Amino acid sequence: MPAIVSSCDTRLQSSLAARLSGIKSFIGNTPLKQLEDEKTNLFVKLEYTNYSGSIKDRAVFNILSNAISKGLVNEKTTIVESSSGNFAISLALMCRTLGLKSIVVIDPNINVDYEKALNVLADKVVKVQQRDETGGFLLTRLQTVEEICTTKKNVYWTNQYENPFNFLAYHNGLAVEICDAMPVLDYAFIGVSTCGTIAGISKRLKEHYNSVRIVAVDIEGSIIFGNEPRKRHISGLGSSKVPPLLSQADIDDVVMVSEAHIVKGSRMLLRDHAIFGGASAGAMYYAARHYFNETPLSYKPSCLFLCPDKGHAYLDNIYNADWVHDNIDPHFQHKAF
Ligand SMILES: Cc1ncc(COP(=O)(O)O)c(C=O)c1O
């Protein structure tokens, strides 16, 4: 049954806890869709149906719920985070719903549409300009968060890279939904960035399914699995530091996907299954479709991948043929997919 919004504005309700429970029903219980595929029994979990449109709502909701219940966040707290993507969008919208102030720290590499959205949703957007000693912006962003936390009163940093309530959201939510819906699961293809999703999912799935194999899907240029850093154009997947939550994940195999393959996977998902997903869904779909090419199986395995967000934020890159041609693949043909 669809969730019903209370007729009174959620922000007028008395306590933070009451406001939180008002949005709970908009998070999780996402659709699981079976896709036609000749080699596998392939399923995708459509995480873009969450409150702000991405899988990150699960982590943000869980982190804020926990902080509110422990008294770390009250009505006057400002929530701060360094994020240029779905986490920031989710955080800013959820804070607005709860009547809390939010500050997000971003850098010049941010996708233009995310920046526009954050300027509307967040109370303050701080855009760092100084590169750190690694040549990137991550350390400057974290330093800026620290400065905000030390100079401003009553601030709470959600710290998505280290907060255990990030991965617990997936352990107690997403993974449980998968176990309840799928009687058999042989392979789960999971995209990685903070590694919150894979840390939460892998443990629960391994407990539930005897022989499930967890395949991490990362983007070339990310250093999570010890590869050399390289400039990346596509947001959502990958990291330029090893996320502490990686140590909590139980991973059997890693697939590194090139940006050209991510473009191809995203466009194939749209062309063949009418799923308009973001880049990481394309990466996971590409990995799932090609994983068994080299070592074909004697049976049709049950496979799962995630669609963390919708394609709208990627219209100027992976879904823009000129951009793909100029930045990713000079042989890319208009209407190739
Ligand atoms: C679109 C998308 N895909 C995949 C991920 C990876 O999730 P995690 O950070 O839990 O590793 C994220 C995280 O931001 C994301 O936004």
mmCIF file of N, CA, C and O in Angstrom, residues 120-185:
data_model
loop_
_atom_site.group_PDB
_atom_site.id
_atom_site.type_symbol
_atom_site.label_atom_id
_atom_site.label_comp_id
_atom_site.label_asym_id
_atom_site.label_seq_id
_atom_site.Cartn_x
_atom_site.Cartn_y
_atom_site.Cartn_z
ATOM 1 N N VAL A 120 19.498 24.456 -3.650
ATOM 2 C CA VAL A 120 18.076 24.613 -3.313
ATOM 3 C C VAL A 120 17.758 23.920 -1.985
ATOM 4 O O VAL A 120 17.008 24.447 -1.162
ATOM 5 N N LEU A 121 18.346 22.746 -1.767
ATOM 6 C CA LEU A 121 17.934 21.909 -0.631
ATOM 7 C C LEU A 121 18.658 22.221 0.683
ATOM 8 O O LEU A 121 18.047 22.204 1.752
ATOM 9 N N ALA A 122 19.965 22.472 0.610
ATOM 10 C CA ALA A 122 20.748 22.633 1.845
ATOM 11 C C ALA A 122 20.669 24.076 2.342
ATOM 12 O O ALA A 122 20.374 24.990 1.578
ATOM 13 N N ASP A 123 20.949 24.267 3.632
ATOM 14 C CA ASP A 123 20.956 25.643 4.157
ATOM 15 C C ASP A 123 22.213 26.359 3.729
ATOM 16 O O ASP A 123 22.216 27.564 3.511
ATOM 17 N N LYS A 124 23.313 25.586 3.643
ATOM 18 C CA LYS A 124 24.564 26.224 3.231
ATOM 19 C C LYS A 124 25.380 25.214 2.422
ATOM 20 O O LYS A 124 25.456 24.033 2.788
ATOM 21 N N VAL A 125 25.974 25.690 1.340
ATOM 22 C CA VAL A 125 26.870 24.847 0.540
ATOM 23 C C VAL A 125 28.236 25.517 0.574
ATOM 24 O O VAL A 125 28.372 26.677 0.209
ATOM 25 N N VAL A 126 29.239 24.779 1.069
ATOM 26 C CA VAL A 126 30.602 25.324 1.104
ATOM 27 C C VAL A 126 31.399 24.617 0.018
ATOM 28 O O VAL A 126 31.551 23.392 0.059
ATOM 29 N N LYS A 127 31.892 25.392 -0.951
ATOM 30 C CA LYS A 127 32.638 24.783 -2.061
ATOM 31 C C LYS A 127 34.128 25.063 -1.878
ATOM 32 O O LYS A 127 34.554 26.215 -2.007
ATOM 33 N N VAL A 128 34.903 24.012 -1.546
ATOM 34 C CA VAL A 128 36.345 24.232 -1.347
ATOM 35 C C VAL A 128 37.002 24.430 -2.710
ATOM 36 O O VAL A 128 36.518 23.914 -3.720
ATOM 37 N N GLN A 129 38.112 25.161 -2.736
ATOM 38 C CA GLN A 129 38.799 25.434 -4.008
ATOM 39 C C GLN A 129 40.237 24.933 -3.998
ATOM 40 O O GLN A 129 40.834 24.741 -5.048
ATOM 41 N N GLN A 130 40.764 24.715 -2.791
ATOM 42 C CA GLN A 130 42.188 24.370 -2.628
ATOM 43 C C GLN A 130 42.412 22.872 -2.801
ATOM 44 O O GLN A 130 41.782 22.078 -2.107
ATOM 45 N N ARG A 131 43.309 22.483 -3.699
ATOM 46 C CA ARG A 131 43.643 21.052 -3.822
ATOM 47 C C ARG A 131 44.503 20.625 -2.633
ATOM 48 O O ARG A 131 45.275 21.431 -2.106
ATOM 49 N N ASP A 132 44.373 19.348 -2.222
ATOM 50 C CA ASP A 132 45.204 18.837 -1.130
ATOM 51 C C ASP A 132 46.513 18.281 -1.694
ATOM 52 O O ASP A 132 46.753 18.333 -2.898
ATOM 53 N N GLU A 133 47.349 17.695 -0.774
ATOM 54 C CA GLU A 133 48.677 17.253 -1.234
ATOM 55 C C GLU A 133 48.616 16.075 -2.214
ATOM 56 O O GLU A 133 49.574 15.793 -2.914
ATOM 57 N N THR A 134 47.459 15.392 -2.290
ATOM 58 C CA THR A 134 47.338 14.283 -3.253
ATOM 59 C C THR A 134 46.879 14.804 -4.625
ATOM 60 O O THR A 134 46.775 14.051 -5.572
ATOM 61 N N GLY A 135 46.590 16.091 -4.695
ATOM 62 C CA GLY A 135 46.116 16.649 -5.970
ATOM 63 C C GLY A 135 44.596 16.676 -6.062
ATOM 64 O O GLY A 135 44.034 17.260 -6.977
ATOM 65 N N GLY A 136 43.937 16.025 -5.107
ATOM 66 C CA GLY A 136 42.463 16.013 -5.112
ATOM 67 C C GLY A 136 41.904 17.029 -4.112
ATOM 68 O O GLY A 136 42.616 17.939 -3.660
ATOM 69 N N PHE A 137 40.641 16.859 -3.761
ATOM 70 C CA PHE A 137 39.990 17.820 -2.854
ATOM 71 C C PHE A 137 39.508 17.177 -1.553
ATOM 72 O O PHE A 137 39.037 17.866 -0.668
ATOM 73 N N LEU A 138 39.597 15.835 -1.496
ATOM 74 C CA LEU A 138 38.991 15.122 -0.367
ATOM 75 C C LEU A 138 39.510 15.611 0.988
ATOM 76 O O LEU A 138 38.737 15.887 1.907
ATOM 77 N N LEU A 139 40.845 15.731 1.092
ATOM 78 C CA LEU A 139 41.418 16.121 2.389
ATOM 79 C C LEU A 139 41.030 17.556 2.749
ATOM 80 O O LEU A 139 40.762 17.860 3.906
ATOM 81 N N THR A 140 40.960 18.418 1.747
ATOM 82 C CA THR A 140 40.527 19.803 2.019
ATOM 83 C C THR A 140 39.077 19.817 2.487
ATOM 84 O O THR A 140 38.703 20.574 3.380
ATOM 85 N N ARG A 141 38.266 18.965 1.864
ATOM 86 C CA ARG A 141 36.848 18.918 2.270
ATOM 87 C C ARG A 141 36.734 18.469 3.726
ATOM 88 O O ARG A 141 35.970 19.039 4.509
ATOM 89 N N LEU A 142 37.510 17.415 4.078
ATOM 90 C CA LEU A 142 37.429 16.901 5.455
ATOM 91 C C LEU A 142 37.948 17.929 6.456
ATOM 92 O O LEU A 142 37.388 18.092 7.548
ATOM 93 N N GLN A 143 38.999 18.637 6.060
ATOM 94 C CA GLN A 143 39.540 19.690 6.936
ATOM 95 C C GLN A 143 38.494 20.792 7.145
ATOM 96 O O GLN A 143 38.321 21.308 8.250
ATOM 97 N N THR A 144 37.768 21.114 6.093
ATOM 98 C CA THR A 144 36.722 22.140 6.193
ATOM 99 C C THR A 144 35.610 21.670 7.139
ATOM 100 O O THR A 144 35.098 22.451 7.953
ATOM 101 N N VAL A 145 35.252 20.386 7.041
ATOM 102 C CA VAL A 145 34.237 19.845 7.961
ATOM 103 C C VAL A 145 34.722 19.991 9.403
ATOM 104 O O VAL A 145 33.982 20.425 10.284
ATOM 105 N N GLU A 146 35.995 19.631 9.613
ATOM 106 C CA GLU A 146 36.546 19.738 10.976
ATOM 107 C C GLU A 146 36.488 21.175 11.485
ATOM 108 O O GLU A 146 36.145 21.429 12.641
ATOM 109 N N GLU A 147 36.844 22.120 10.604
ATOM 110 C CA GLU A 147 36.807 23.543 11.001
ATOM 111 C C GLU A 147 35.383 23.941 11.398
ATOM 112 O O GLU A 147 35.160 24.622 12.397
ATOM 113 N N ILE A 148 34.409 23.507 10.608
ATOM 114 C CA ILE A 148 33.007 23.836 10.913
ATOM 115 C C ILE A 148 32.636 23.239 12.276
ATOM 116 O O ILE A 148 32.006 23.881 13.111
ATOM 117 N N CYS A 149 33.066 21.999 12.493
ATOM 118 C CA CYS A 149 32.702 21.317 13.750
ATOM 119 C C CYS A 149 33.359 21.982 14.956
ATOM 120 O O CYS A 149 32.794 21.960 16.056
ATOM 121 N N THR A 150 34.549 22.550 14.792
ATOM 122 C CA THR A 150 35.202 23.162 15.954
ATOM 123 C C THR A 150 34.771 24.614 16.171
ATOM 124 O O THR A 150 34.784 25.098 17.297
ATOM 125 N N THR A 151 34.379 25.300 15.096
ATOM 126 C CA THR A 151 34.044 26.716 15.279
ATOM 127 C C THR A 151 32.561 26.959 15.552
ATOM 128 O O THR A 151 32.183 27.966 16.131
ATOM 129 N N LYS A 152 31.725 26.046 15.145
ATOM 130 C CA LYS A 152 30.285 26.256 15.280
ATOM 131 C C LYS A 152 29.747 25.430 16.450
ATOM 132 O O LYS A 152 30.217 24.322 16.682
ATOM 133 N N LYS A 153 28.772 25.961 17.143
ATOM 134 C CA LYS A 153 28.178 25.224 18.268
ATOM 135 C C LYS A 153 27.083 24.273 17.783
ATOM 136 O O LYS A 153 26.418 24.564 16.784
ATOM 137 N N ASN A 154 26.892 23.192 18.493
ATOM 138 C CA ASN A 154 25.805 22.237 18.234
ATOM 139 C C ASN A 154 25.762 21.781 16.766
ATOM 140 O O ASN A 154 24.786 21.994 16.052
ATOM 141 N N VAL A 155 26.887 21.164 16.377
ATOM 142 C CA VAL A 155 27.006 20.643 15.010
ATOM 143 C C VAL A 155 27.172 19.131 15.099
ATOM 144 O O VAL A 155 27.833 18.628 16.005
ATOM 145 N N TYR A 156 26.558 18.400 14.171
ATOM 146 C CA TYR A 156 26.753 16.944 14.129
ATOM 147 C C TYR A 156 27.232 16.542 12.741
ATOM 148 O O TYR A 156 26.601 16.864 11.731
ATOM 149 N N TRP A 157 28.389 15.845 12.703
ATOM 150 C CA TRP A 157 28.966 15.371 11.441
ATOM 151 C C TRP A 157 28.540 13.908 11.233
ATOM 152 O O TRP A 157 28.861 13.060 12.058
ATOM 153 N N THR A 158 27.823 13.650 10.156
ATOM 154 C CA THR A 158 27.310 12.285 9.929
ATOM 155 C C THR A 158 28.427 11.293 9.582
ATOM 156 O O THR A 158 28.269 10.090 9.795
ATOM 157 N N ASN A 159 29.525 11.771 9.037
ATOM 158 C CA ASN A 159 30.730 10.968 8.778
ATOM 159 C C ASN A 159 30.427 9.632 8.094
ATOM 160 O O ASN A 159 30.721 8.559 8.628
ATOM 161 N N GLN A 160 29.877 9.717 6.894
ATOM 162 C CA GLN A 160 29.407 8.510 6.195
ATOM 163 C C GLN A 160 30.507 7.478 5.953
ATOM 164 O O GLN A 160 30.225 6.282 5.888
ATOM 165 N N TYR A 161 31.762 7.911 5.817
ATOM 166 C CA TYR A 161 32.842 6.945 5.536
ATOM 167 C C TYR A 161 33.168 6.059 6.729
ATOM 168 O O TYR A 161 33.708 4.981 6.574
ATOM 169 N N GLU A 162 32.870 6.527 7.950
ATOM 170 C CA GLU A 162 33.273 5.733 9.114
ATOM 171 C C GLU A 162 32.106 5.345 10.013
ATOM 172 O O GLU A 162 32.266 4.537 10.913
ATOM 173 N N ASN A 163 30.953 5.922 9.779
ATOM 174 C CA ASN A 163 29.840 5.698 10.698
ATOM 175 C C ASN A 163 29.257 4.283 10.528
ATOM 176 O O ASN A 163 28.796 3.927 9.448
ATOM 177 N N PRO A 164 29.283 3.454 11.584
ATOM 178 C CA PRO A 164 28.765 2.078 11.450
ATOM 179 C C PRO A 164 27.274 2.051 11.109
ATOM 180 O O PRO A 164 26.778 1.068 10.556
ATOM 181 N N PHE A 165 26.555 3.137 11.431
ATOM 182 C CA PHE A 165 25.118 3.157 11.104
ATOM 183 C C PHE A 165 24.883 3.313 9.605
ATOM 184 O O PHE A 165 23.766 3.109 9.138
ATOM 185 N N ASN A 166 25.932 3.647 8.855
ATOM 186 C CA ASN A 166 25.861 3.594 7.394
ATOM 187 C C ASN A 166 25.662 2.124 6.987
ATOM 188 O O ASN A 166 24.638 1.761 6.425
ATOM 189 N N PHE A 167 26.605 1.249 7.329
ATOM 190 C CA PHE A 167 26.462 -0.122 6.837
ATOM 191 C C PHE A 167 25.347 -0.891 7.547
ATOM 192 O O PHE A 167 24.704 -1.769 6.959
ATOM 193 N N LEU A 168 25.050 -0.519 8.797
ATOM 194 C CA LEU A 168 23.947 -1.213 9.491
ATOM 195 C C LEU A 168 22.598 -0.959 8.808
ATOM 196 O O LEU A 168 21.699 -1.802 8.855
ATOM 197 N N ALA A 169 22.478 0.182 8.136
ATOM 198 C CA ALA A 169 21.230 0.475 7.409
ATOM 199 C C ALA A 169 21.008 -0.579 6.327
ATOM 200 O O ALA A 169 19.877 -1.010 6.078
ATOM 201 N N TYR A 170 22.087 -1.001 5.694
ATOM 202 C CA TYR A 170 21.971 -1.988 4.622
ATOM 203 C C TYR A 170 21.863 -3.399 5.196
ATOM 204 O O TYR A 170 21.149 -4.241 4.663
ATOM 205 N N HIS A 171 22.558 -3.635 6.295
ATOM 206 C CA HIS A 171 22.515 -4.945 6.947
ATOM 207 C C HIS A 171 21.099 -5.247 7.450
ATOM 208 O O HIS A 171 20.575 -6.339 7.258
ATOM 209 N N ASN A 172 20.491 -4.248 8.087
ATOM 210 C CA ASN A 172 19.171 -4.473 8.706
ATOM 211 C C ASN A 172 18.012 -4.107 7.800
ATOM 212 O O ASN A 172 16.858 -4.358 8.150
ATOM 213 N N GLY A 173 18.296 -3.487 6.662
ATOM 214 C CA GLY A 173 17.217 -3.072 5.761
ATOM 215 C C GLY A 173 17.296 -3.771 4.420
ATOM 216 O O GLY A 173 16.655 -4.796 4.186
ATOM 217 N N LEU A 174 18.135 -3.237 3.550
ATOM 218 C CA LEU A 174 18.234 -3.755 2.178
ATOM 219 C C LEU A 174 18.481 -5.261 2.129
ATOM 220 O O LEU A 174 17.806 -5.995 1.388
ATOM 221 N N ALA A 175 19.431 -5.750 2.913
ATOM 222 C CA ALA A 175 19.777 -7.177 2.856
ATOM 223 C C ALA A 175 18.601 -8.045 3.313
ATOM 224 O O ALA A 175 18.335 -9.102 2.735
ATOM 225 N N VAL A 176 17.883 -7.594 4.313
ATOM 226 C CA VAL A 176 16.734 -8.356 4.814
ATOM 227 C C VAL A 176 15.651 -8.433 3.737
ATOM 228 O O VAL A 176 15.052 -9.495 3.501
ATOM 229 N N GLU A 177 15.429 -7.319 3.055
ATOM 230 C CA GLU A 177 14.422 -7.310 1.973
ATOM 231 C C GLU A 177 14.804 -8.299 0.869
ATOM 232 O O GLU A 177 13.948 -8.989 0.311
ATOM 233 N N ILE A 178 16.097 -8.369 0.553
ATOM 234 C CA ILE A 178 16.556 -9.299 -0.497
ATOM 235 C C ILE A 178 16.325 -10.742 -0.031
ATOM 236 O O ILE A 178 15.783 -11.572 -0.769
ATOM 237 N N CYS A 179 16.725 -11.030 1.196
ATOM 238 C CA CYS A 179 16.569 -12.401 1.728
ATOM 239 C C CYS A 179 15.094 -12.805 1.752
ATOM 240 O O CYS A 179 14.749 -13.953 1.443
ATOM 241 N N ASP A 180 14.227 -11.873 2.104
ATOM 242 C CA ASP A 180 12.784 -12.187 2.166
ATOM 243 C C ASP A 180 12.212 -12.436 0.774
ATOM 244 O O ASP A 180 11.290 -13.230 0.609
ATOM 245 N N ALA A 181 12.751 -11.747 -0.238
ATOM 246 C CA ALA A 181 12.143 -11.811 -1.571
ATOM 247 C C ALA A 181 12.747 -12.874 -2.474
ATOM 248 O O ALA A 181 12.095 -13.336 -3.408
ATOM 249 N N MET A 182 13.999 -13.258 -2.236
ATOM 250 C CA MET A 182 14.666 -14.187 -3.163
ATOM 251 C C MET A 182 14.971 -15.512 -2.469
ATOM 252 O O MET A 182 15.843 -15.577 -1.607
ATOM 253 N N PRO A 183 14.271 -16.598 -2.880
ATOM 254 C CA PRO A 183 14.540 -17.891 -2.249
ATOM 255 C C PRO A 183 15.945 -18.400 -2.553
ATOM 256 O O PRO A 183 16.551 -19.099 -1.747
ATOM 257 N N VAL A 184 16.463 -18.050 -3.730
ATOM 258 C CA VAL A 184 17.812 -18.500 -4.120
ATOM 259 C C VAL A 184 18.612 -17.284 -4.579
ATOM 260 O O VAL A 184 18.075 -16.415 -5.279
ATOM 261 N N LEU A 185 19.869 -17.236 -4.183
ATOM 262 C CA LEU A 185 20.751 -16.187 -4.711
ATOM 263 C C LEU A 185 22.167 -16.755 -4.810
ATOM 264 O O LEU A 185 22.729 -17.244 -3.828
#
